[in-house]
JSON list of C-alpha atoms in Angstrom, two decimals:
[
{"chain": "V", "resi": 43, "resn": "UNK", "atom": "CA", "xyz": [-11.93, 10.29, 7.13]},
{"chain": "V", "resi": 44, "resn": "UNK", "atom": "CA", "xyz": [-10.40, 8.40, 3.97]},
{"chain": "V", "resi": 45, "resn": "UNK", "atom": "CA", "xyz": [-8.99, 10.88, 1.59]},
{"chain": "V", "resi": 46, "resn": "UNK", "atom": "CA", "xyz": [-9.47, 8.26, -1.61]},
{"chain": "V", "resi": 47, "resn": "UNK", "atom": "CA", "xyz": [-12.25, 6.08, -2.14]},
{"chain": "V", "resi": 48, "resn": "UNK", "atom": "CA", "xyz": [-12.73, 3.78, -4.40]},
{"chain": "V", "resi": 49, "resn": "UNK", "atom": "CA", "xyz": [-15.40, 2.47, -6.52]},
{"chain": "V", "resi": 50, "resn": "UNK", "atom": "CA", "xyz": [-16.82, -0.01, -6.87]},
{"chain": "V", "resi": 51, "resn": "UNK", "atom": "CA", "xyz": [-15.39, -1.96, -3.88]},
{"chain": "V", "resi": 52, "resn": "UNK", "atom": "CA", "xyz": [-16.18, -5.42, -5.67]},
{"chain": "V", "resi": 53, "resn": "UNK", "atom": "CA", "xyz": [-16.16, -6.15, -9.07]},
{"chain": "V", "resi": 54, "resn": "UNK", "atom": "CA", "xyz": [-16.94, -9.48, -11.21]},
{"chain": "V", "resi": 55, "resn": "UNK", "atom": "CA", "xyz": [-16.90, -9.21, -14.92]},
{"chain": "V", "resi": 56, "resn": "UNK", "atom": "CA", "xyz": [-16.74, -11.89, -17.78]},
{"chain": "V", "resi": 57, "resn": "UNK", "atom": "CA", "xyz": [-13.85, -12.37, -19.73]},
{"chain": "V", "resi": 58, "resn": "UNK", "atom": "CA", "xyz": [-13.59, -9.68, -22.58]},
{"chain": "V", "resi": 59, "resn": "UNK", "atom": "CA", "xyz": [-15.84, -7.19, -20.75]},
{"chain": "V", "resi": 60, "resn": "UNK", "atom": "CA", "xyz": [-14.48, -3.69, -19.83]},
{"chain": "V", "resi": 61, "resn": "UNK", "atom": "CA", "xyz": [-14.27, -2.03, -16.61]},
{"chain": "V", "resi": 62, "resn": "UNK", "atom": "CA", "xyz": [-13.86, 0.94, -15.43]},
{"chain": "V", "resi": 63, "resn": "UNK", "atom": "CA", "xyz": [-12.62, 1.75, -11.09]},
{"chain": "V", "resi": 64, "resn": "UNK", "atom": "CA", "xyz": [-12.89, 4.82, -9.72]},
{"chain": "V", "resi": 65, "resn": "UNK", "atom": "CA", "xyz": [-10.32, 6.98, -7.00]},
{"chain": "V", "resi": 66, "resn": "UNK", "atom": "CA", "xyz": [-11.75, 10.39, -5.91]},
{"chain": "V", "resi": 67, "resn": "UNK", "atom": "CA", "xyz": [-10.84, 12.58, -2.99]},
{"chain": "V", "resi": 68, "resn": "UNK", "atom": "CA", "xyz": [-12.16, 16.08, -1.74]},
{"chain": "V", "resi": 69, "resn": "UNK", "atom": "CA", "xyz": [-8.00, 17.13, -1.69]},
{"chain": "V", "resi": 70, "resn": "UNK", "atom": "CA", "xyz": [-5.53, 17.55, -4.41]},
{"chain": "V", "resi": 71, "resn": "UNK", "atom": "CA", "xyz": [-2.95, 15.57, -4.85]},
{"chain": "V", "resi": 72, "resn": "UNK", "atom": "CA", "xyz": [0.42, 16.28, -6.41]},
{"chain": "V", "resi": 73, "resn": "UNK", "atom": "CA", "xyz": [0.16, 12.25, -7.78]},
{"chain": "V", "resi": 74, "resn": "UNK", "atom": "CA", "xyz": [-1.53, 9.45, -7.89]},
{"chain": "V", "resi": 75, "resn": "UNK", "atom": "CA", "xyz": [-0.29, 6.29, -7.98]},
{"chain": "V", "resi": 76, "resn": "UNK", "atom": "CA", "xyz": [-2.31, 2.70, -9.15]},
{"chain": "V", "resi": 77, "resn": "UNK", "atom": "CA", "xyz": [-0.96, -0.76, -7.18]},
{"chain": "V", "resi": 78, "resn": "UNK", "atom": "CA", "xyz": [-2.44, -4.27, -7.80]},
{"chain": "V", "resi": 79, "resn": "UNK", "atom": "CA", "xyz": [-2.21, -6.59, -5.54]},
{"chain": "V", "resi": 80, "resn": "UNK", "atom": "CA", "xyz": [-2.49, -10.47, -5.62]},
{"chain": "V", "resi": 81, "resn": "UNK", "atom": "CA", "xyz": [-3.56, -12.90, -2.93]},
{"chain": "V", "resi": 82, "resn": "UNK", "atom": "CA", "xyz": [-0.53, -13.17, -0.31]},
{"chain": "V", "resi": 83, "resn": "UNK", "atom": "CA", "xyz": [1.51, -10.72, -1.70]},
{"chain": "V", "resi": 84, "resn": "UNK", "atom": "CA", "xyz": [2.32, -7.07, -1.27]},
{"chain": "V", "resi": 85, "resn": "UNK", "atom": "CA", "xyz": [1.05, -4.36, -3.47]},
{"chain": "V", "resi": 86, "resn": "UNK", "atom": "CA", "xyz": [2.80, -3.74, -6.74]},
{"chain": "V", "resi": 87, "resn": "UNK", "atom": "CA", "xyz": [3.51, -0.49, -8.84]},
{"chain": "V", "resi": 88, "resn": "UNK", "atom": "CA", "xyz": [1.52, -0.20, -11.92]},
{"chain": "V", "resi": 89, "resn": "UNK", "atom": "CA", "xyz": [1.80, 3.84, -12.78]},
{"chain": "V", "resi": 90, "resn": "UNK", "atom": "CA", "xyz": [1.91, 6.77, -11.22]},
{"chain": "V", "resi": 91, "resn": "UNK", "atom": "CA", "xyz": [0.16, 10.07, -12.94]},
{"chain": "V", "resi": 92, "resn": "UNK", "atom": "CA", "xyz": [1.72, 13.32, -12.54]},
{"chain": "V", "resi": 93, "resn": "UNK", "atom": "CA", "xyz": [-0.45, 16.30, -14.08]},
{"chain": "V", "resi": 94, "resn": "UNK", "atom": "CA", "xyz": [-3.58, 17.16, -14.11]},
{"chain": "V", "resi": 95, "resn": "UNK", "atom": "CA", "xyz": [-5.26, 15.48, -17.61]},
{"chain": "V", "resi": 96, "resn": "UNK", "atom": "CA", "xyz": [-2.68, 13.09, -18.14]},
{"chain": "V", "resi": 97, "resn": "UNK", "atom": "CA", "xyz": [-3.34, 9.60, -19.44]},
{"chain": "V", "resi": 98, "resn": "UNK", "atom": "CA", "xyz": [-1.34, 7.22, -19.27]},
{"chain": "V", "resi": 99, "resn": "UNK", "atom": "CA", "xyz": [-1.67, 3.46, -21.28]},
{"chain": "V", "resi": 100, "resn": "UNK", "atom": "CA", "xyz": [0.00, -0.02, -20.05]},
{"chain": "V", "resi": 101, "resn": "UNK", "atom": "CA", "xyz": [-1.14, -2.37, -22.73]},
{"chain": "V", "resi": 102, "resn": "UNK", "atom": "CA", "xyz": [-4.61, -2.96, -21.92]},
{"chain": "V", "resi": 103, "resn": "UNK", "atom": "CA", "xyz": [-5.32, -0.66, -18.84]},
{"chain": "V", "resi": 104, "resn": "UNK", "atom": "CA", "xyz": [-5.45, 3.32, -19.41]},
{"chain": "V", "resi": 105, "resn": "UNK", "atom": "CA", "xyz": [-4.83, 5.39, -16.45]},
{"chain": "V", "resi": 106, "resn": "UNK", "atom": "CA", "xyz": [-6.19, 9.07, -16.41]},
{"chain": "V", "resi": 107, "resn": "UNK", "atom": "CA", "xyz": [-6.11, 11.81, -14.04]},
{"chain": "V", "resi": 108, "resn": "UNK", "atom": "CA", "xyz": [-8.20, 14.03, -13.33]},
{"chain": "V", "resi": 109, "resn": "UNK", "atom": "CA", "xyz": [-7.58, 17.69, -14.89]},
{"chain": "V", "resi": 110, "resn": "UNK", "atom": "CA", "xyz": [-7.89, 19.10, -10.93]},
{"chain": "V", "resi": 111, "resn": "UNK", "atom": "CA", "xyz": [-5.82, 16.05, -9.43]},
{"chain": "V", "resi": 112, "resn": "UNK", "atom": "CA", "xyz": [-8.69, 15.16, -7.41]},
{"chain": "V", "resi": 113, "resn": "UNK", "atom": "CA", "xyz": [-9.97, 11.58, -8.74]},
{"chain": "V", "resi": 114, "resn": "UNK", "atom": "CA", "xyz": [-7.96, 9.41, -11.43]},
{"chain": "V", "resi": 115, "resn": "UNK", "atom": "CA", "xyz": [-9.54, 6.11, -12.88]},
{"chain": "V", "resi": 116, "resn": "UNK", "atom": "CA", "xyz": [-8.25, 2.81, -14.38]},
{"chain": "V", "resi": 117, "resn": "UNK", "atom": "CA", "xyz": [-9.95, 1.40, -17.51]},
{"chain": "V", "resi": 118, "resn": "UNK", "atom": "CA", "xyz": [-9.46, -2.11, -18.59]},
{"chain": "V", "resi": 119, "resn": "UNK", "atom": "CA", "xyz": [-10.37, -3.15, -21.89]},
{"chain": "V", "resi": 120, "resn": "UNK", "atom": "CA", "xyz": [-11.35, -6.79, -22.78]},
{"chain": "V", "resi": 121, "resn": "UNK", "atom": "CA", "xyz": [-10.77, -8.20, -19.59]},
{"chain": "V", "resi": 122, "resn": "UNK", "atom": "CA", "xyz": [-8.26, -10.95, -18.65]},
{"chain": "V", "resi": 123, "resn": "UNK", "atom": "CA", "xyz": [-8.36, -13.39, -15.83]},
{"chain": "V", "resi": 124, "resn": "UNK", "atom": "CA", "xyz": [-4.93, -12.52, -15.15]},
{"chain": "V", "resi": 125, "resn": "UNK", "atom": "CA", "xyz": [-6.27, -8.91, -14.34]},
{"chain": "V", "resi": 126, "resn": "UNK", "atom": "CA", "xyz": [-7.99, -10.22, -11.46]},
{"chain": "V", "resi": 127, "resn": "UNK", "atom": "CA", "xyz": [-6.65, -8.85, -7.95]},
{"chain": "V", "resi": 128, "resn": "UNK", "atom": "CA", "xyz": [-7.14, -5.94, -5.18]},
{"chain": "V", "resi": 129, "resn": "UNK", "atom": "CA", "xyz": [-6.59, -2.52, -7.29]},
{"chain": "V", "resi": 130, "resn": "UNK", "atom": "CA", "xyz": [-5.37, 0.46, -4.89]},
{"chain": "V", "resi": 131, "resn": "UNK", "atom": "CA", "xyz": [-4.88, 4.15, -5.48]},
{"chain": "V", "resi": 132, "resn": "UNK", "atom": "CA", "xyz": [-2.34, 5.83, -3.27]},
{"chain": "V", "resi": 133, "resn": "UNK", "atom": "CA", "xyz": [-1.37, 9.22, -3.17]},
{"chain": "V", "resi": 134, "resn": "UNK", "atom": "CA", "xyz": [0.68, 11.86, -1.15]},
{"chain": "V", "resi": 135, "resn": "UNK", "atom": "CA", "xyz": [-1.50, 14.70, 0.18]},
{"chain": "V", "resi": 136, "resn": "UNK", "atom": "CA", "xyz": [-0.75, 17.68, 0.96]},
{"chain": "V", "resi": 137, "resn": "UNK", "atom": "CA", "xyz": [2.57, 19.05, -0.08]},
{"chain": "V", "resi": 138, "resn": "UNK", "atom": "CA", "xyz": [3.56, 15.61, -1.39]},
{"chain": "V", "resi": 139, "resn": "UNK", "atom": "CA", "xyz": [6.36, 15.12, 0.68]},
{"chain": "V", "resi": 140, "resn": "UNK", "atom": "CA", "xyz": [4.39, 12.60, 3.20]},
{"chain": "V", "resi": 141, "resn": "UNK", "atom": "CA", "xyz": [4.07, 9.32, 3.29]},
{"chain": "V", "resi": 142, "resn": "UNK", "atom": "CA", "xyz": [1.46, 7.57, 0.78]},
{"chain": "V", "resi": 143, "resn": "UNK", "atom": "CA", "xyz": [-2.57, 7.16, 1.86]},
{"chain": "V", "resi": 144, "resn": "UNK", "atom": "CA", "xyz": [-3.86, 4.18, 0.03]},
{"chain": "V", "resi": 145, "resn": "UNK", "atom": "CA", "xyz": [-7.87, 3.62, -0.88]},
{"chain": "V", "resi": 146, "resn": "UNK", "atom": "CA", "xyz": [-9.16, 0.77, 0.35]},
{"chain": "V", "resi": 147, "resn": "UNK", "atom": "CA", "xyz": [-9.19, -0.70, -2.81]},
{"chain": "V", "resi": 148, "resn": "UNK", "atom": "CA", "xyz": [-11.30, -2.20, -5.29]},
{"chain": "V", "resi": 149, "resn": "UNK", "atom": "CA", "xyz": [-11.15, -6.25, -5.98]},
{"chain": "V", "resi": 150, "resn": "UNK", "atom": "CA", "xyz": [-11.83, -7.65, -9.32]},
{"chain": "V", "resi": 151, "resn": "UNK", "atom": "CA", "xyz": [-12.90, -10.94, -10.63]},
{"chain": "V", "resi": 152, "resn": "UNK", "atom": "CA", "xyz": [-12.26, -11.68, -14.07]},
{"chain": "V", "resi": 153, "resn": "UNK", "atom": "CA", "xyz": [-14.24, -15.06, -14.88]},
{"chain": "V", "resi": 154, "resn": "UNK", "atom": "CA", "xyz": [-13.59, -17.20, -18.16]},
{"chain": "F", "resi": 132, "resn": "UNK", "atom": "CA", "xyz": [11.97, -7.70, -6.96]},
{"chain": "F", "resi": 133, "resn": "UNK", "atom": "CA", "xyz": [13.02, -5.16, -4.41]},
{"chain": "F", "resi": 134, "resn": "UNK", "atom": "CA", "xyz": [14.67, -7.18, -1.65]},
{"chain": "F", "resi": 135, "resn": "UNK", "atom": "CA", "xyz": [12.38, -7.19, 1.12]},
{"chain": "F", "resi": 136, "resn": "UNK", "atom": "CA", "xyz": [12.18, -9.84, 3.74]},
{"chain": "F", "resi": 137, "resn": "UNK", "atom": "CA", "xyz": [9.32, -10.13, 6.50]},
{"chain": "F", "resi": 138, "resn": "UNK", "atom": "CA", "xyz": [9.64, -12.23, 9.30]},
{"chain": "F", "resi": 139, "resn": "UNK", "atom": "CA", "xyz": [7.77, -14.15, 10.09]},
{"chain": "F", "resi": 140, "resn": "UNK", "atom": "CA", "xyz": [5.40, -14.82, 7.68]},
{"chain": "F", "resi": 141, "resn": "UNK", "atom": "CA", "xyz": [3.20, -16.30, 9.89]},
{"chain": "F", "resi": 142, "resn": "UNK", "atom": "CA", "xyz": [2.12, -15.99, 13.70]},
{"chain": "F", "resi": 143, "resn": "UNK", "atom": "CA", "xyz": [-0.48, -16.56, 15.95]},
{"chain": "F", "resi": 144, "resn": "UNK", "atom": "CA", "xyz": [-0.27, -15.52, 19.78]},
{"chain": "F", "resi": 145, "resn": "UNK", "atom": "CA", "xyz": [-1.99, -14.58, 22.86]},
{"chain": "F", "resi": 146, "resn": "UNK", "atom": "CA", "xyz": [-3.43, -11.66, 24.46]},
{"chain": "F", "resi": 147, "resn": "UNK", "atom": "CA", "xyz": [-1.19, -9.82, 26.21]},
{"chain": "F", "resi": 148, "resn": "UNK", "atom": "CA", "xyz": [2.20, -11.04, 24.70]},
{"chain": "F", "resi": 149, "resn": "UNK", "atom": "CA", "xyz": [4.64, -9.19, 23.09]},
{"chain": "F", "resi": 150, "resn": "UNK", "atom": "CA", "xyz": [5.48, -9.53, 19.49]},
{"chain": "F", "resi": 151, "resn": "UNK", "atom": "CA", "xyz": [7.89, -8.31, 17.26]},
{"chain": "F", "resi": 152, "resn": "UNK", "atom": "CA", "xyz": [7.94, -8.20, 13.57]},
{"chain": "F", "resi": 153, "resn": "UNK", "atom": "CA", "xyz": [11.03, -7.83, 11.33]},
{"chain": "F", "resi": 154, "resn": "UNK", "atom": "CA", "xyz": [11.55, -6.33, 8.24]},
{"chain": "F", "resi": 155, "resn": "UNK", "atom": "CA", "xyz": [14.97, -6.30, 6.01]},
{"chain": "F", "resi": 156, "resn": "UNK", "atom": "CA", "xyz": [15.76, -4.57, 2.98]},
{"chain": "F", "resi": 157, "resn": "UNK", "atom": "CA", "xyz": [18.80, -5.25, 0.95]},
{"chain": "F", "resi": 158, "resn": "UNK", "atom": "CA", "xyz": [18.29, -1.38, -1.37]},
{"chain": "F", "resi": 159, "resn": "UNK", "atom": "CA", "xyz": [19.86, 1.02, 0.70]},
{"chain": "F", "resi": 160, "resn": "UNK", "atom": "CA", "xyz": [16.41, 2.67, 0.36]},
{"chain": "F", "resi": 161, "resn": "UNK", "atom": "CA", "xyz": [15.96, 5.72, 3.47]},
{"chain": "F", "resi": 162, "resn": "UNK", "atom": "CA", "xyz": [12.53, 5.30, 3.97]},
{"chain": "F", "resi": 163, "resn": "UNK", "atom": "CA", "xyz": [10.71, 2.11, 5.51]},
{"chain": "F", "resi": 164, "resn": "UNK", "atom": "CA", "xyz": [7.07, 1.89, 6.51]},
{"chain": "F", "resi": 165, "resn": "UNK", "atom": "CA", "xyz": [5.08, -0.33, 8.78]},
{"chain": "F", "resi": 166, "resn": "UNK", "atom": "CA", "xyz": [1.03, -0.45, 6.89]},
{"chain": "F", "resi": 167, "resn": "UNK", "atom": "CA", "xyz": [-1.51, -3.18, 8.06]},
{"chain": "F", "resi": 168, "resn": "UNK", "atom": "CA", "xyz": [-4.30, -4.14, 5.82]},
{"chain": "F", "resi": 169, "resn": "UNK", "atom": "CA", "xyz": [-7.63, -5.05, 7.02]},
{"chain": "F", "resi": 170, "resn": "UNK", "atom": "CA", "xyz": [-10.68, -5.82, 5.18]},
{"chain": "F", "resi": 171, "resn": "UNK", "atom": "CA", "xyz": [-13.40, -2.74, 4.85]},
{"chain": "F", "resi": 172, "resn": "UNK", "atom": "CA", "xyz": [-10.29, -0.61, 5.77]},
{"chain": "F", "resi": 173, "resn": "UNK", "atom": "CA", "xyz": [-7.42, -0.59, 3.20]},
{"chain": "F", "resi": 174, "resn": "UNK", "atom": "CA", "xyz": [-3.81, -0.03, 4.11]},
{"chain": "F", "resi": 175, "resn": "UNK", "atom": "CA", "xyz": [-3.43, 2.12, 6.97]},
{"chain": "F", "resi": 176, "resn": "UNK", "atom": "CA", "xyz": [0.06, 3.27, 8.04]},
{"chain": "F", "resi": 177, "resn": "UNK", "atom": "CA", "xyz": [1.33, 2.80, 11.15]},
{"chain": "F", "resi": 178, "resn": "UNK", "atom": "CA", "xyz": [4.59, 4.41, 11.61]},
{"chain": "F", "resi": 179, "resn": "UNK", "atom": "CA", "xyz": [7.59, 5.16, 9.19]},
{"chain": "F", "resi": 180, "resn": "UNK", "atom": "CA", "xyz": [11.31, 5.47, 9.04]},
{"chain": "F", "resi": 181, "resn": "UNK", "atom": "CA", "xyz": [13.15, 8.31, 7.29]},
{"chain": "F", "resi": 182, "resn": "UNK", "atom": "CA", "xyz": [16.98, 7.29, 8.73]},
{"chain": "F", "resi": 183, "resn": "UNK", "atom": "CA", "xyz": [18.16, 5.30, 11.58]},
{"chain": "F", "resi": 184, "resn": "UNK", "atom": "CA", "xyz": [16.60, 5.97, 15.08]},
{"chain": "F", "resi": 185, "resn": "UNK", "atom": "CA", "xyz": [14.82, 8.06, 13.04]},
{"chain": "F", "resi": 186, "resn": "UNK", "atom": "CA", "xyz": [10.83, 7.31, 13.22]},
{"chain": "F", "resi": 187, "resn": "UNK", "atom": "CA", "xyz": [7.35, 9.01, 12.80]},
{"chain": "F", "resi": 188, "resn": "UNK", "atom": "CA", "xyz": [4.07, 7.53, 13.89]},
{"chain": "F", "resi": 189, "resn": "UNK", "atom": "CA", "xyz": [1.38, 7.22, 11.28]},
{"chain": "F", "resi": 190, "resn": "UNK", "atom": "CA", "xyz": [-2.28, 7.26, 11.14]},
{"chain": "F", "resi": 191, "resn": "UNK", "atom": "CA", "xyz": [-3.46, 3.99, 13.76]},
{"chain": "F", "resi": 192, "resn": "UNK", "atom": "CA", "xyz": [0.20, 3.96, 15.71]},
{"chain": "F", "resi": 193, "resn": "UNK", "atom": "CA", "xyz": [-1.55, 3.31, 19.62]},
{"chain": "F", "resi": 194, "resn": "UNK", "atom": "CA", "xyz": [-0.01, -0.21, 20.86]},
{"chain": "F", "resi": 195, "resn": "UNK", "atom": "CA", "xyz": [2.57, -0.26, 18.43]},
{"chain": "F", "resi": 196, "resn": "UNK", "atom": "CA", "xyz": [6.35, 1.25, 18.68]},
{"chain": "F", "resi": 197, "resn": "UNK", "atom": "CA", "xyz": [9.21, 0.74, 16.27]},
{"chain": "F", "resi": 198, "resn": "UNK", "atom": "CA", "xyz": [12.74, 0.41, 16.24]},
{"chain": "F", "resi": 199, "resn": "UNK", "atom": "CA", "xyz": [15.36, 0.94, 13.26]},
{"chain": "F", "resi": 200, "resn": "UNK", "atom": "CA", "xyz": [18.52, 0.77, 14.47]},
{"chain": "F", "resi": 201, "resn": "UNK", "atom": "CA", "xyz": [20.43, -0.25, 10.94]},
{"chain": "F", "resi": 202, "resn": "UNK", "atom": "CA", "xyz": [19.38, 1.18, 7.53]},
{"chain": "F", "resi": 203, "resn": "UNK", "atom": "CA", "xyz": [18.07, -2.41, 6.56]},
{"chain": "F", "resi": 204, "resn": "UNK", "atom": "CA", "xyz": [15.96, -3.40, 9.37]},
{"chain": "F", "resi": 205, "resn": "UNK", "atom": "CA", "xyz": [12.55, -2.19, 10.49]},
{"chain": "F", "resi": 206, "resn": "UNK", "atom": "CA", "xyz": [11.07, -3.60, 13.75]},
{"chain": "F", "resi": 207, "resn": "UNK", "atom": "CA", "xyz": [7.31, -3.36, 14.69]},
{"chain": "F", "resi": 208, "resn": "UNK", "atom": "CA", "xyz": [6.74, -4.19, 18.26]},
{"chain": "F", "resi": 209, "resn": "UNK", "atom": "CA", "xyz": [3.03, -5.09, 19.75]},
{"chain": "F", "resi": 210, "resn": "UNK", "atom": "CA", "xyz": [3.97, -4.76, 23.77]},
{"chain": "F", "resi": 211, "resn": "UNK", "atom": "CA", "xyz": [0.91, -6.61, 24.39]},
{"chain": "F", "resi": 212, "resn": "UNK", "atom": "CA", "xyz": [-1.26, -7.97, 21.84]},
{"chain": "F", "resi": 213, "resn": "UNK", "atom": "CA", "xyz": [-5.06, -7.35, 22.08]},
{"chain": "F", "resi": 214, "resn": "UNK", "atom": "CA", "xyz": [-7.39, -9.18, 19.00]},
{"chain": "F", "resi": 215, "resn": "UNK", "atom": "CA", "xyz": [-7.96, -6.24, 17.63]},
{"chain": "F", "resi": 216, "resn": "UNK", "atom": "CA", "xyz": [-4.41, -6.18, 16.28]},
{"chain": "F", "resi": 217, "resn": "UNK", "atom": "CA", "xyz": [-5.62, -9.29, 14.46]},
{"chain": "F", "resi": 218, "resn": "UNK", "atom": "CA", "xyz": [-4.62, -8.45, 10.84]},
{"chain": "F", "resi": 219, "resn": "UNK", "atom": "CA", "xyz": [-1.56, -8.44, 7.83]},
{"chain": "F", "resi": 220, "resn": "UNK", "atom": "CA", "xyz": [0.81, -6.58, 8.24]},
{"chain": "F", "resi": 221, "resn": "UNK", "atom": "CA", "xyz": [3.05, -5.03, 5.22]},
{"chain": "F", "resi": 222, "resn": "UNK", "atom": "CA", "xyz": [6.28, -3.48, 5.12]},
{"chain": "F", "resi": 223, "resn": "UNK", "atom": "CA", "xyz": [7.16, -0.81, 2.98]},
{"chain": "F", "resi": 224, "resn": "UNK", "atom": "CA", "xyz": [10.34, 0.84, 1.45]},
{"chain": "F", "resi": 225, "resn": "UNK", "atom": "CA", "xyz": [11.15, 4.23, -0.91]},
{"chain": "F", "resi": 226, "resn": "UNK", "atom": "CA", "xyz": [14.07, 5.85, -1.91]},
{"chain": "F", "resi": 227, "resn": "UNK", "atom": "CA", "xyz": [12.78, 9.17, -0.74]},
{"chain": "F", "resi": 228, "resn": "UNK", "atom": "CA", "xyz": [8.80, 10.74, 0.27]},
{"chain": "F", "resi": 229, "resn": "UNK", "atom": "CA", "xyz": [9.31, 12.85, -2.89]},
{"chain": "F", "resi": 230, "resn": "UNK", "atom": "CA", "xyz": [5.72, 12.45, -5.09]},
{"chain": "F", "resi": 231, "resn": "UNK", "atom": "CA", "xyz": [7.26, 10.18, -7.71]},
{"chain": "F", "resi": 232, "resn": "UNK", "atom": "CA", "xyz": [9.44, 7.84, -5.77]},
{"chain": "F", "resi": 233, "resn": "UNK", "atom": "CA", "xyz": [7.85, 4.46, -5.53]},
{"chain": "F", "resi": 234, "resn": "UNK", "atom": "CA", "xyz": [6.75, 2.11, -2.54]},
{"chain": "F", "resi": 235, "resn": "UNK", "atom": "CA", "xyz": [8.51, -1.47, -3.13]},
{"chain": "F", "resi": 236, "resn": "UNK", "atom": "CA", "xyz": [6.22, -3.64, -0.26]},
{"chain": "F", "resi": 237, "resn": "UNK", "atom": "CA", "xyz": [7.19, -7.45, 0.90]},
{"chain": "F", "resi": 238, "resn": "UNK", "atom": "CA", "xyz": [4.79, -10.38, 1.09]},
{"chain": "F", "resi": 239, "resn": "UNK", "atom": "CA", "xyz": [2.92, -9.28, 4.15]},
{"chain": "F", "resi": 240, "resn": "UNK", "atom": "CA", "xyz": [3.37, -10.97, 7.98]},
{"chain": "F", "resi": 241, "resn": "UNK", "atom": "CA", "xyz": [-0.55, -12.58, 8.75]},
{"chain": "F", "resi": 242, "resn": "UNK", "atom": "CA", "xyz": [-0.41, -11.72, 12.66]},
{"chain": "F", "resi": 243, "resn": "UNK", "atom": "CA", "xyz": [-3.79, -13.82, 14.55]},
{"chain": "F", "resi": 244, "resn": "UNK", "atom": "CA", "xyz": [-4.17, -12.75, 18.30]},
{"chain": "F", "resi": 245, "resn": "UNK", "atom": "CA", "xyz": [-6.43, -14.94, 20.07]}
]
């Protein structure tokens, strides 16, 4: 059973559109954190979101959790081709204190 | 960058060989992690480290075993390679399990069994 799924799994958009990717899970989480990940490299950090509500804002992408820590979703406003990559939730279920559980993901194609 | 090294970077082997994957972190970080990434599936972990000689097995750890017998370096051992092992493999480190802490990864080891 995955704990976070994402939405939509694929994702090609024109340059300048907005988007908006989904994480939700059936379990709470204490956090959630966002990756992005480029072809042949590892995942990197982009936020992690802490309390139920929050939003969070890195330049053009706005992070928001869900007010009962189940689902969180990244907008991105006027798209970039440099935004395009593998976008992965991860969180720590349970008490927290266990090693992340990553979605499988959602891959975006920003065209110019 | 977080100073993580995988080794190799690429490999391609036989059914029913051994293989053994390195990882090495230069951040004193406690925690290392073995994930492999697969298409349809996402990361999936395999087994973690939370000290030396000190290891847990994660969710898809049958046919693999680990070794960490210095804080820096993270072994993940296939005793005998079957194609379904076919995928990339990423390691993982954190300072600590602890909600916040954040997972630095390296560039991924693309392991083909044929």
């Amino acid at each position: 059973t995955q704990l976070l799924e994402q939405s939509p799994q694929f994702l090609s958009i024109q340059e300048g559109e907005n988007l908006t990717v989904y994480c939700n899970s059936s379990s709470v989480f204490s956090s959630l954190q966002w990756y992005r990940q480029e072809p042949g490299e590892g995942p990197v950090l982009l936020v992690t979101v802490v309390t139920g509500g929050e939003v969070k804002k890195l330049k053009r992408l706005t992070f928001q959790f869900g007010d009962a820590r189940k689902d969180s979703s990244l907008h991105i406003t006027a798209a970039q081709p440099g935004d395009t990559g593998l976008y992965l939730c991860a969180g720590s279920p349970n008490s927290g204190n266990t090693p992340l559980v990553f979605g499988k993901g959602t891959r975006l194609s920003v065209i110019a | 960058d977080a100073g993580i090294t995988q080794s190799p970077r690429h490999k391609v082997t036989e059914t029913g060989t051994p293989v053994t994957l390195r990882c090495h972190q230069t951040e004193n970080h406690r925690y290392m992690y073995w994930y492999r990434q697969d298409p349809g599936h996402g990361l999936r972990l395999i087994h973690y480290s939370y000290g030396v000689k000190d290891t847990d097995k994660g969710e898809v750890s049958d046919g693999y075993s680990v070794s960490r017998s210095k804080t820096e370096d993270f072994l993940l051992t296939l005793e005998s390679a079957t194609s379904s092992q076919t995928s990339v493999y990423f390691c993982a480190i954190s300072e600590s399990l602890y909600r916040y802490t954040e997972a630095f990864f390296g560039q991924g080891t693309r392991l083909t069994v044929v």
